[in-house]
Amino acid sequence: MNVTVIGTGHVGLVTAATLAHIGHDVVGFDDDAAKIDALEAGRMPFFEAGLGELVADCLATGRLRFVTDAAQAIPGAHVAFICVGTPGHPTGEPNMLAVERAATAVASHATGPMVVVEKSTVPVQTALRIKAVLKQRSTHTFDIASNPEFLQEGRAVEDSLRPDRILVGADSERGHQVMRELYEPMVAVGAPYF
């Protein structure tokens, strides 16, 4: 399956490497050119046990690549994960600008139906916000899903490769069908899909 991961921070990079490791073709997209250059050279932006090796292996197989241009990352994707930062405003409310920019990029560059997955830490009803942006900017069909991560710092690779649960909320049966297919290699070895 062709997967785009928007954002190569802690959650996005681990997600991209894990999905490439289990057999998907993954493009990690970030507009931070220095970060992408470092990743392509094998330098990780943070320490996570086993992450450097996992990324290097997936780059070597060709199942993982990194780009700074949404026009190279999104076309042809079956699934797009939004894994961008949502830093807090002084009021405590999360800043949703990066999430909305990611949804706009998906809408602008999608070439067909797609499942759009929110994986960033976001407030309730963000899926409705993402869906509104997509509908406003594209005629393609989008199914929206939420797929929270349960990663511990220092164990994120292990937790991602061998999850004790995969939790998905989706607005359609098609969304669940695609997400089940995406995670099938993990479900097949015992990870429960909820």
Coordinates of C-alpha atoms in Angstrom, one line a residue:
M1 CA 0.0 0.0 0.0
N2 CA 1.2 3.5 -0.7
V3 CA 1.4 5.6 2.4
T4 CA 2.3 9.3 3.0
V5 CA 3.3 10.4 6.5
I6 CA 3.1 14.2 6.9
G7 CA 5.5 15.3 9.6
T8 CA 8.7 13.6 10.6
G9 CA 8.8 14.3 14.3
H10 CA 8.7 11.7 17.0
V11 CA 5.4 10.2 16.0
G12 CA 5.7 10.7 12.2
L13 CA 9.2 9.3 11.8
V14 CA 8.5 6.2 13.9
T15 CA 5.2 5.6 12.1
A16 CA 6.9 6.0 8.6
A17 CA 9.7 3.6 9.5
T18 CA 7.4 1.0 11.1
L19 CA 5.0 1.0 8.1
A20 CA 7.8 0.7 5.7
H21 CA 9.3 -2.2 7.8
I22 CA 6.1 -4.2 7.6
G23 CA 6.0 -3.9 3.8
H24 CA 4.3 -0.7 2.7
D25 CA 5.8 2.0 0.4
V26 CA 6.1 5.1 2.5
V27 CA 7.0 8.7 1.8
G28 CA 7.8 10.9 4.8
F29 CA 7.0 14.5 4.0
D30 CA 8.3 17.5 6.0
D31 CA 8.9 21.1 4.9
D32 CA 12.0 21.3 7.1
A33 CA 14.7 20.7 4.4
A34 CA 17.5 20.4 6.9
K35 CA 15.7 17.6 8.7
I36 CA 15.0 15.8 5.5
D37 CA 18.6 16.1 4.4
A38 CA 19.7 14.7 7.8
L39 CA 17.3 11.8 7.5
E40 CA 18.4 10.9 4.0
A41 CA 22.0 10.9 5.3
G42 CA 21.0 8.6 8.1
R43 CA 21.1 11.1 10.9
M44 CA 18.1 11.0 13.3
P45 CA 16.7 14.2 14.7
F46 CA 16.3 12.6 18.2
F47 CA 17.4 9.4 19.9
E48 CA 15.1 6.4 19.9
A49 CA 16.6 3.0 20.5
G50 CA 16.7 1.1 17.1
L51 CA 15.3 4.0 15.1
G52 CA 18.5 4.8 13.1
E53 CA 18.9 1.1 12.1
L54 CA 15.2 0.8 11.2
V55 CA 15.2 3.9 9.0
A56 CA 18.5 2.8 7.3
D57 CA 17.1 -0.6 6.5
C58 CA 13.9 0.8 5.1
L59 CA 15.8 3.4 3.0
A60 CA 18.0 0.6 1.7
T61 CA 15.0 -1.5 0.6
G62 CA 13.5 1.5 -1.2
R63 CA 10.2 1.2 0.8
L64 CA 11.0 4.5 2.6
R65 CA 11.9 7.8 1.2
F66 CA 11.8 11.4 2.4
V67 CA 10.7 14.6 0.5
T68 CA 10.1 18.3 1.2
D69 CA 7.5 18.7 -1.6
A70 CA 3.9 17.7 -1.0
A71 CA 3.5 17.3 -4.8
Q72 CA 6.0 14.4 -4.6
A73 CA 4.6 12.9 -1.4
I74 CA 0.9 12.8 -1.8
P75 CA -0.1 11.7 -5.3
G76 CA -0.9 8.0 -5.5
A77 CA -1.2 7.5 -1.7
H78 CA -3.9 5.3 -0.4
V79 CA -3.4 6.5 3.2
A80 CA -2.1 9.8 4.5
F81 CA -1.1 10.2 8.1
I82 CA -1.1 13.7 9.7
C83 CA 1.6 13.7 12.3
V84 CA 2.3 17.3 12.7
G85 CA 2.9 19.4 15.9
T86 CA 0.0 21.1 17.7
P87 CA 1.9 23.4 20.1
G88 CA -0.3 25.1 22.7
H89 CA -1.4 28.7 22.6
P90 CA -0.9 30.8 25.8
T91 CA -4.6 30.0 26.5
G92 CA -3.8 26.2 26.5
E93 CA -5.7 25.6 23.3
P94 CA -3.7 23.6 20.7
N95 CA -2.5 25.4 17.6
M96 CA -4.2 23.6 14.7
L97 CA -2.6 25.6 11.9
A98 CA -0.2 22.7 10.9
V99 CA -3.0 20.2 10.9
E100 CA -5.1 22.4 8.6
R101 CA -2.1 23.0 6.3
A102 CA -1.5 19.2 6.1
A103 CA -5.2 18.7 5.2
T104 CA -4.9 21.4 2.6
A105 CA -1.8 19.7 1.1
V106 CA -3.6 16.4 0.9
A107 CA -6.6 18.0 -0.8
S108 CA -4.4 19.9 -3.2
H109 CA -2.4 16.9 -4.3
A110 CA -4.6 13.8 -3.9
T111 CA -5.1 11.8 -7.1
G112 CA -7.9 9.6 -6.0
P113 CA -9.8 8.3 -2.9
M114 CA -7.8 8.3 0.2
V115 CA -8.0 7.5 3.9
V116 CA -6.7 10.5 5.9
V117 CA -5.5 9.6 9.4
E118 CA -5.1 12.0 12.3
K119 CA -2.3 10.8 14.5
S120 CA -1.3 14.1 16.0
T121 CA -2.4 15.0 19.5
V122 CA -5.6 16.9 18.7
P123 CA -8.8 18.0 20.4
V124 CA -12.2 16.2 20.0
Q125 CA -13.9 16.8 16.6
T126 CA -10.7 17.5 14.7
A127 CA -11.8 14.9 12.2
L128 CA -14.7 17.1 11.3
R129 CA -12.4 20.0 10.8
I130 CA -10.1 17.9 8.6
K131 CA -13.1 16.6 6.6
A132 CA -14.3 20.2 6.0
V133 CA -11.0 21.3 4.7
L134 CA -10.7 18.3 2.4
K135 CA -14.3 18.7 1.1
Q136 CA -13.8 22.4 0.4
R137 CA -10.6 21.9 -1.6
S138 CA -11.0 18.6 -3.5
T139 CA -13.6 16.6 -5.3
H140 CA -12.0 13.2 -4.3
T141 CA -13.5 10.9 -1.7
F142 CA -11.8 11.0 1.7
D143 CA -12.4 8.7 4.6
I144 CA -11.2 10.1 7.9
A145 CA -9.7 8.0 10.7
S146 CA -8.1 8.6 14.0
N147 CA -5.3 6.3 15.1
P148 CA -3.7 7.4 18.4
E149 CA -0.3 6.2 19.2
F150 CA 0.8 4.6 22.5
L151 CA 4.5 5.1 22.4
Q152 CA 6.9 5.5 25.4
E153 CA 9.9 7.6 24.8
G154 CA 13.0 5.4 24.5
R155 CA 10.8 2.4 23.5
A156 CA 8.9 3.9 20.6
V157 CA 10.3 1.6 18.0
E158 CA 9.6 -1.5 20.1
D159 CA 6.1 -0.2 21.0
S160 CA 5.4 0.6 17.3
L161 CA 6.6 -2.7 15.9
R162 CA 4.9 -4.8 18.5
P163 CA 1.9 -2.9 19.7
D164 CA -0.3 -4.3 22.4
R165 CA -3.3 -2.7 20.6
I166 CA -4.2 -0.9 17.4
L167 CA -6.9 1.6 18.0
V168 CA -8.8 3.1 15.1
G169 CA -11.8 5.3 14.9
A170 CA -13.2 5.9 11.3
D171 CA -16.2 7.6 9.7
S172 CA -16.8 4.7 7.3
E173 CA -16.5 1.0 6.8
R174 CA -14.1 1.7 3.9
G175 CA -11.9 3.6 6.3
H176 CA -11.7 0.6 8.6
Q177 CA -11.2 -1.8 5.8
V178 CA -8.2 0.1 4.5
M179 CA -6.8 0.5 8.0
R180 CA -7.2 -3.2 8.8
E181 CA -5.4 -4.0 5.5
L182 CA -2.6 -1.5 6.5
Y183 CA -2.1 -3.1 9.8
E184 CA -2.7 -6.7 8.8
P185 CA 1.0 -7.8 9.2
M186 CA 0.8 -6.8 12.8
V187 CA -2.7 -8.2 13.4
A188 CA -1.5 -11.5 11.9
V189 CA 1.0 -11.9 14.7
G190 CA -1.3 -11.0 17.5
A191 CA -1.8 -7.3 17.7
P192 CA -5.6 -6.7 18.4
Y193 CA -7.3 -4.2 16.2
F194 CA -10.0 -2.2 18.0

